PDB file of C-alpha atoms in Angstrom:
ATOM      1  CA  UNK A 142       0.045  -0.052  -0.026  1.00 68.00           C
ATOM      2  CA  UNK A 143       2.946   2.305   0.669  1.00 82.00           C
ATOM      3  CA  UNK A 144       4.919   1.633  -2.385  1.00 88.00           C
ATOM      4  CA  UNK A 145       2.872   3.906  -4.768  1.00 91.00           C
ATOM      5  CA  UNK A 146       3.650   6.825  -2.557  1.00 91.00           C
ATOM      6  CA  UNK A 147       7.403   5.929  -2.460  1.00 89.00           C
ATOM      7  CA  UNK A 148       7.461   5.716  -6.252  1.00 90.00           C
ATOM      8  CA  UNK A 149       5.984   9.050  -6.518  1.00 90.00           C
ATOM      9  CA  UNK A 150       8.785  10.453  -4.084  1.00 91.00           C
ATOM     10  CA  UNK A 151      11.499   8.879  -6.336  1.00 92.00           C
ATOM     11  CA  UNK A 152       9.842  10.668  -9.374  1.00 91.00           C
ATOM     12  CA  UNK A 153      10.507  13.842  -7.469  1.00 90.00           C
ATOM     13  CA  UNK A 154      14.017  12.984  -6.673  1.00 92.00           C
ATOM     14  CA  UNK A 155      13.551  12.019  -2.960  1.00 93.00           C
ATOM     15  CA  UNK A 156      14.930   8.620  -2.004  1.00 93.00           C
ATOM     16  CA  UNK A 157      13.971   7.300   1.482  1.00 92.00           C
ATOM     17  CA  UNK A 158      16.150   5.178   3.570  1.00 93.00           C
ATOM     18  CA  UNK A 159      14.714   1.808   4.917  1.00 93.00           C
ATOM     19  CA  UNK A 160      14.701   3.665   8.522  1.00 94.00           C
ATOM     20  CA  UNK A 161      12.655   6.598   7.027  1.00 94.00           C
ATOM     21  CA  UNK A 162      10.256   4.216   5.422  1.00 93.00           C
ATOM     22  CA  UNK A 163       9.766   2.368   8.744  1.00 94.00           C
ATOM     23  CA  UNK A 164       8.896   5.482  10.691  1.00 94.00           C
ATOM     24  CA  UNK A 165       6.540   6.946   7.977  1.00 94.00           C
ATOM     25  CA  UNK A 166       4.858   3.472   7.802  1.00 93.00           C
ATOM     26  CA  UNK A 167       4.438   3.438  11.635  1.00 94.00           C
ATOM     27  CA  UNK A 168       2.309   6.904  11.293  1.00 95.00           C
ATOM     28  CA  UNK A 169       0.422   6.076   8.131  1.00 95.00           C
ATOM     29  CA  UNK A 170      -3.170   4.868   7.972  1.00 95.00           C
ATOM     30  CA  UNK A 171      -4.700   3.133   5.118  1.00 95.00           C
ATOM     31  CA  UNK A 172      -8.331   3.692   4.356  1.00 96.00           C
ATOM     32  CA  UNK A 173     -11.041   2.949   1.792  1.00 97.00           C
ATOM     33  CA  UNK A 174     -13.735   5.182   1.105  1.00 97.00           C
ATOM     34  CA  UNK A 175     -17.025   4.721  -1.164  1.00 98.00           C
ATOM     35  CA  UNK A 176     -17.735   7.277  -3.783  1.00 96.00           C
ATOM     36  CA  UNK A 177     -19.413  10.641  -2.794  1.00 96.00           C
ATOM     37  CA  UNK A 178     -17.547  10.666   0.469  1.00 97.00           C
ATOM     38  CA  UNK A 179     -16.303  14.144   1.622  1.00 96.00           C
ATOM     39  CA  UNK A 180     -12.722  13.789   2.644  1.00 95.00           C
ATOM     40  CA  UNK A 181     -12.377  17.566   3.239  1.00 94.00           C
ATOM     41  CA  UNK A 182     -15.256  19.904   3.964  1.00 93.00           C
ATOM     42  CA  UNK A 183     -15.526  23.606   3.022  1.00 94.00           C
ATOM     43  CA  UNK A 184     -15.361  25.901   5.967  1.00 92.00           C
ATOM     44  CA  UNK A 185     -14.004  23.346   8.260  1.00 92.00           C
ATOM     45  CA  UNK A 186     -10.213  23.011   9.169  1.00 91.00           C
ATOM     46  CA  UNK A 187      -8.365  20.326   7.210  1.00 91.00           C
ATOM     47  CA  UNK A 188      -7.856  17.355   9.599  1.00 90.00           C
ATOM     48  CA  UNK A 189      -6.002  14.914   7.484  1.00 92.00           C
ATOM     49  CA  UNK A 190      -3.347  14.629   4.739  1.00 92.00           C
ATOM     50  CA  UNK A 191      -4.168  11.985   1.797  1.00 94.00           C
ATOM     51  CA  UNK A 192      -2.308  10.200  -0.786  1.00 95.00           C
ATOM     52  CA  UNK A 193      -4.378   8.781  -3.549  1.00 96.00           C
ATOM     53  CA  UNK A 194      -3.534   5.168  -4.198  1.00 96.00           C
ATOM     54  CA  UNK A 195      -6.505   4.504  -6.500  1.00 95.00           C
ATOM     55  CA  UNK A 196      -9.690   5.974  -7.662  1.00 96.00           C
ATOM     56  CA  UNK A 197     -10.801   9.547  -8.362  1.00 96.00           C
ATOM     57  CA  UNK A 198     -11.466  12.614  -6.412  1.00 97.00           C
ATOM     58  CA  UNK A 199     -12.469  16.218  -7.154  1.00 96.00           C
ATOM     59  CA  UNK A 200     -11.804  19.382  -5.417  1.00 94.00           C
ATOM     60  CA  UNK A 201     -14.817  21.687  -5.592  1.00 95.00           C
ATOM     61  CA  UNK A 202     -16.200  24.884  -3.963  1.00 94.00           C
ATOM     62  CA  UNK A 203     -19.763  26.056  -3.215  1.00 95.00           C
ATOM     63  CA  UNK A 204     -20.081  29.694  -3.992  1.00 95.00           C
ATOM     64  CA  UNK A 205     -23.532  31.543  -3.934  1.00 94.00           C
ATOM     65  CA  UNK A 206     -25.247  28.135  -4.081  1.00 93.00           C
ATOM     66  CA  UNK A 207     -23.470  27.046  -7.199  1.00 93.00           C
ATOM     67  CA  UNK A 208     -21.095  23.954  -7.265  1.00 95.00           C
ATOM     68  CA  UNK A 209     -17.734  24.576  -8.949  1.00 95.00           C
ATOM     69  CA  UNK A 210     -15.331  21.599  -9.682  1.00 95.00           C
ATOM     70  CA  UNK A 211     -11.861  23.173  -9.312  1.00 92.00           C
ATOM     71  CA  UNK A 212      -9.858  19.955 -10.110  1.00 92.00           C
ATOM     72  CA  UNK A 213     -10.120  16.310 -10.767  1.00 94.00           C
ATOM     73  CA  UNK A 214      -7.399  13.912  -9.670  1.00 94.00           C
ATOM     74  CA  UNK A 215      -7.073  10.346 -10.865  1.00 91.00           C
ATOM     75  CA  UNK A 216      -3.414   9.767 -10.435  1.00 86.00           C
ATOM     76  CA  UNK A 217      -1.123   8.703  -7.529  1.00 91.00           C
ATOM     77  CA  UNK A 218      -0.853  12.050  -5.867  1.00 92.00           C
ATOM     78  CA  UNK A 219      -1.249  13.892  -2.572  1.00 91.00           C
ATOM     79  CA  UNK A 220      -4.671  15.294  -2.515  1.00 89.00           C
ATOM     80  CA  UNK A 221      -4.049  17.764   0.222  1.00 81.00           C
ATOM     81  CA  UNK A 222      -1.077  19.405   1.650  1.00 71.00           C
ATOM     82  CA  UNK A 223       0.540  19.589   5.313  1.00 68.00           C
ATOM     83  CA  UNK A 224       0.390  23.322   5.045  1.00 68.00           C
ATOM     84  CA  UNK A 225      -3.273  23.353   5.205  1.00 73.00           C
ATOM     85  CA  UNK A 226      -3.322  20.617   7.661  1.00 75.00           C
ATOM     86  CA  UNK A 227      -1.098  22.665  10.126  1.00 71.00           C
ATOM     87  CA  UNK A 228      -2.521  26.094   9.775  1.00 76.00           C
ATOM     88  CA  UNK A 229      -5.924  25.268  11.521  1.00 79.00           C
ATOM     89  CA  UNK A 230      -7.796  27.570   9.193  1.00 84.00           C
ATOM     90  CA  UNK A 231     -11.172  26.523   7.679  1.00 89.00           C
ATOM     91  CA  UNK A 232     -10.729  25.178   4.218  1.00 90.00           C
ATOM     92  CA  UNK A 233     -11.992  27.311   1.146  1.00 90.00           C
ATOM     93  CA  UNK A 234     -12.938  24.226  -0.651  1.00 91.00           C
ATOM     94  CA  UNK A 235     -14.102  20.629  -0.313  1.00 94.00           C
ATOM     95  CA  UNK A 236     -12.703  17.282  -1.517  1.00 95.00           C
ATOM     96  CA  UNK A 237     -15.048  14.533  -2.627  1.00 97.00           C
ATOM     97  CA  UNK A 238     -14.646  10.863  -3.934  1.00 97.00           C
ATOM     98  CA  UNK A 239     -16.135  10.341  -7.207  1.00 97.00           C
ATOM     99  CA  UNK A 240     -15.288   6.630  -7.206  1.00 96.00           C
ATOM    100  CA  UNK A 241     -14.326   4.148  -4.555  1.00 97.00           C
ATOM    101  CA  UNK A 242     -10.965   5.115  -3.471  1.00 97.00           C
ATOM    102  CA  UNK A 243      -7.981   3.773  -1.451  1.00 97.00           C
ATOM    103  CA  UNK A 244      -5.800   6.364   0.406  1.00 97.00           C
ATOM    104  CA  UNK A 245      -2.898   6.769   2.749  1.00 96.00           C
ATOM    105  CA  UNK A 246      -3.851   9.042   5.460  1.00 95.00           C
ATOM    106  CA  UNK A 247      -1.917  11.142   8.183  1.00 94.00           C
ATOM    107  CA  UNK A 248      -3.389  13.355  10.848  1.00 92.00           C
ATOM    108  CA  UNK A 249      -1.510  16.548  12.353  1.00 90.00           C
ATOM    109  CA  UNK A 250       0.190  14.369  15.078  1.00 92.00           C
ATOM    110  CA  UNK A 251       1.304  11.856  12.592  1.00 93.00           C
ATOM    111  CA  UNK A 252       2.857  14.667  10.314  1.00 90.00           C
ATOM    112  CA  UNK A 253       4.468  16.283  13.318  1.00 91.00           C
ATOM    113  CA  UNK A 254       6.134  12.906  14.409  1.00 94.00           C
ATOM    114  CA  UNK A 255       7.421  12.166  10.840  1.00 93.00           C
ATOM    115  CA  UNK A 256       8.890  15.818  10.665  1.00 91.00           C
ATOM    116  CA  UNK A 257      10.763  15.084  13.761  1.00 93.00           C
ATOM    117  CA  UNK A 258      12.235  11.620  12.772  1.00 94.00           C
ATOM    118  CA  UNK A 259      12.599  11.793   8.912  1.00 94.00           C
ATOM    119  CA  UNK A 260      15.147  14.441   7.870  1.00 92.00           C
ATOM    120  CA  UNK A 261      13.810  14.517   4.175  1.00 91.00           C
ATOM    121  CA  UNK A 262      10.181  15.398   5.325  1.00 89.00           C
ATOM    122  CA  UNK A 263      11.029  19.006   4.463  1.00 89.00           C
ATOM    123  CA  UNK A 264      11.739  17.903   0.852  1.00 92.00           C
ATOM    124  CA  UNK A 265       8.727  15.855   0.820  1.00 90.00           C
ATOM    125  CA  UNK A 266       6.494  18.891   1.875  1.00 87.00           C
ATOM    126  CA  UNK A 267       8.372  21.105  -0.732  1.00 89.00           C
ATOM    127  CA  UNK A 268       7.637  18.576  -3.471  1.00 88.00           C
ATOM    128  CA  UNK A 269       3.907  18.573  -2.724  1.00 86.00           C
ATOM    129  CA  UNK A 270       3.883  22.287  -2.484  1.00 86.00           C
ATOM    130  CA  UNK A 271       5.611  22.637  -5.905  1.00 88.00           C
ATOM    131  CA  UNK A 272       3.191  20.090  -7.420  1.00 86.00           C
ATOM    132  CA  UNK A 273       0.189  22.229  -6.188  1.00 85.00           C
ATOM    133  CA  UNK A 274       1.766  25.507  -7.402  1.00 88.00           C
ATOM    134  CA  UNK A 275       2.511  23.950 -10.862  1.00 90.00           C
ATOM    135  CA  UNK A 276      -1.127  22.656 -11.126  1.00 88.00           C
ATOM    136  CA  UNK A 277      -2.503  26.180 -10.217  1.00 87.00           C
ATOM    137  CA  UNK A 278      -0.368  27.870 -12.724  1.00 91.00           C
ATOM    138  CA  UNK A 279      -1.188  25.291 -15.530  1.00 92.00           C
ATOM    139  CA  UNK A 280      -5.006  25.796 -14.697  1.00 90.00           C
ATOM    140  CA  UNK A 281      -4.619  29.443 -15.005  1.00 90.00           C
ATOM    141  CA  UNK A 282      -2.679  29.566 -18.218  1.00 94.00           C
ATOM    142  CA  UNK A 283      -5.193  26.941 -19.844  1.00 92.00           C
ATOM    143  CA  UNK A 284      -8.065  28.950 -18.804  1.00 90.00           C
ATOM    144  CA  UNK A 285      -6.711  31.926 -20.611  1.00 92.00           C
ATOM    145  CA  UNK A 286      -4.949  30.457 -23.406  1.00 95.00           C
ATOM    146  CA  UNK A 287      -7.096  27.409 -24.479  1.00 94.00           C
ATOM    147  CA  UNK A 288     -10.721  27.215 -25.839  1.00 92.00           C
ATOM    148  CA  UNK A 289     -13.131  24.982 -23.902  1.00 92.00           C
ATOM    149  CA  UNK A 290     -12.606  22.346 -26.809  1.00 91.00           C
ATOM    150  CA  UNK A 291      -8.858  22.536 -26.389  1.00 91.00           C
ATOM    151  CA  UNK A 292      -9.102  22.151 -22.813  1.00 93.00           C
ATOM    152  CA  UNK A 293     -11.431  19.039 -23.062  1.00 92.00           C
ATOM    153  CA  UNK A 294      -9.085  17.337 -25.590  1.00 89.00           C
ATOM    154  CA  UNK A 295      -6.189  18.097 -23.103  1.00 92.00           C
ATOM    155  CA  UNK A 296      -8.207  16.609 -20.166  1.00 92.00           C
ATOM    156  CA  UNK A 297      -9.156  13.460 -22.232  1.00 89.00           C
ATOM    157  CA  UNK A 298      -5.465  13.053 -23.395  1.00 90.00           C
ATOM    158  CA  UNK A 299      -4.099  13.320 -19.891  1.00 92.00           C
ATOM    159  CA  UNK A 300      -6.961  11.731 -17.980  1.00 92.00           C
ATOM    160  CA  UNK A 301      -8.911   9.363 -20.443  1.00 91.00           C
ATOM    161  CA  UNK A 302     -10.220   7.254 -17.651  1.00 92.00           C
ATOM    162  CA  UNK A 303     -12.407  10.246 -16.450  1.00 92.00           C
ATOM    163  CA  UNK A 304     -14.763   9.838 -19.527  1.00 87.00           C
ATOM    164  CA  UNK A 305     -15.517   6.279 -18.671  1.00 88.00           C
ATOM    165  CA  UNK A 306     -15.849   6.469 -14.908  1.00 93.00           C
ATOM    166  CA  UNK A 307     -17.458   9.894 -13.815  1.00 94.00           C
ATOM    167  CA  UNK A 308     -20.535  11.590 -14.565  1.00 93.00           C
ATOM    168  CA  UNK A 309     -20.131  14.156 -17.332  1.00 92.00           C
ATOM    169  CA  UNK A 310     -21.629  17.001 -15.197  1.00 94.00           C
ATOM    170  CA  UNK A 311     -18.274  17.083 -13.269  1.00 95.00           C
ATOM    171  CA  UNK A 312     -16.249  17.452 -16.372  1.00 95.00           C
ATOM    172  CA  UNK A 313     -18.531  20.219 -17.705  1.00 95.00           C
ATOM    173  CA  UNK A 314     -18.156  21.901 -14.298  1.00 95.00           C
ATOM    174  CA  UNK A 315     -14.347  21.616 -14.362  1.00 94.00           C
ATOM    175  CA  UNK A 316     -14.261  23.139 -17.832  1.00 94.00           C
ATOM    176  CA  UNK A 317     -16.542  25.815 -16.775  1.00 92.00           C
ATOM    177  CA  UNK A 318     -19.259  25.282 -19.441  1.00 93.00           C
ATOM    178  CA  UNK A 319     -22.636  24.071 -19.560  1.00 93.00           C
ATOM    179  CA  UNK A 320     -23.242  20.364 -20.033  1.00 92.00           C
ATOM    180  CA  UNK A 321     -25.059  21.023 -23.376  1.00 92.00           C
ATOM    181  CA  UNK A 322     -22.034  22.728 -24.611  1.00 92.00           C
ATOM    182  CA  UNK A 323     -19.893  19.753 -23.450  1.00 93.00           C
ATOM    183  CA  UNK A 324     -22.112  17.455 -25.376  1.00 91.00           C
ATOM    184  CA  UNK A 325     -21.453  19.709 -28.519  1.00 91.00           C
ATOM    185  CA  UNK A 326     -17.757  19.519 -28.145  1.00 91.00           C
ATOM    186  CA  UNK A 327     -17.776  15.817 -27.580  1.00 89.00           C
ATOM    187  CA  UNK A 328     -19.547  15.330 -30.790  1.00 86.00           C
ATOM    188  CA  UNK A 329     -17.305  17.688 -32.623  1.00 84.00           C
ATOM    189  CA  UNK A 330     -14.066  15.834 -31.387  1.00 79.00           C
ATOM    190  CA  UNK A 331     -15.532  12.568 -32.323  1.00 77.00           C
ATOM    191  CA  UNK A 332     -16.404  13.708 -35.787  1.00 74.00           C
ATOM    192  CA  UNK A 333     -12.830  15.185 -36.057  1.00 70.00           C
ATOM    193  CA  UNK A 334     -11.566  11.827 -34.428  1.00 56.00           C
ATOM    194  CA  UNK A 335      -9.394  13.870 -32.030  1.00 48.00           C
ATOM    195  CA  UNK A 336     -10.259  11.905 -28.939  1.00 50.00           C
ATOM    196  CA  UNK A 337     -12.322   8.873 -28.115  1.00 52.00           C
ATOM    197  CA  UNK A 338     -15.882   9.680 -26.998  1.00 49.00           C
ATOM    198  CA  UNK A 339     -18.072   7.126 -25.083  1.00 48.00           C
ATOM    199  CA  UNK A 340     -21.619   6.731 -26.522  1.00 37.00           C
TER     200      UNK A 340
END
């Protein structure tokens, strides 16, 4: 259950010693959640740090009664950060499972213990923050520079499993378009044979 997180860290150039791995394992929980479980609630302080082993989750925000999907994660990645876990401030958004998921889980005490015992913990935290900042930058650039059709094609190219596994309303929300507009984009894409479209 822990190997996917270690592989993620190795891709970031962070190699843990066996003693480091043992410490982290000791403070790591393993959980399975069904779809439509809230892992993080808007307006409530973040209580856990998660690493997604399998499944799909979405980051969303309710604003003026409207539900906005801010991001969809379907790869092995951290889906919250230790920064939010430690500051005690209410979260500005929420995290929901869109499929059954398997996660690694840490609370604040776990993270504090790992910080004290694992010298590379700082590098791990910086890697997760770098990933978050890169994602935010890409989102901003894409929203300005790409059309809705281009953003859809990019999403399907990078995360093709989303089309098969989650309702299209979440994809439309993520692209900031109406579901009818998404249907037209999908039909156009299919006619151009740019991307596979599920019938």
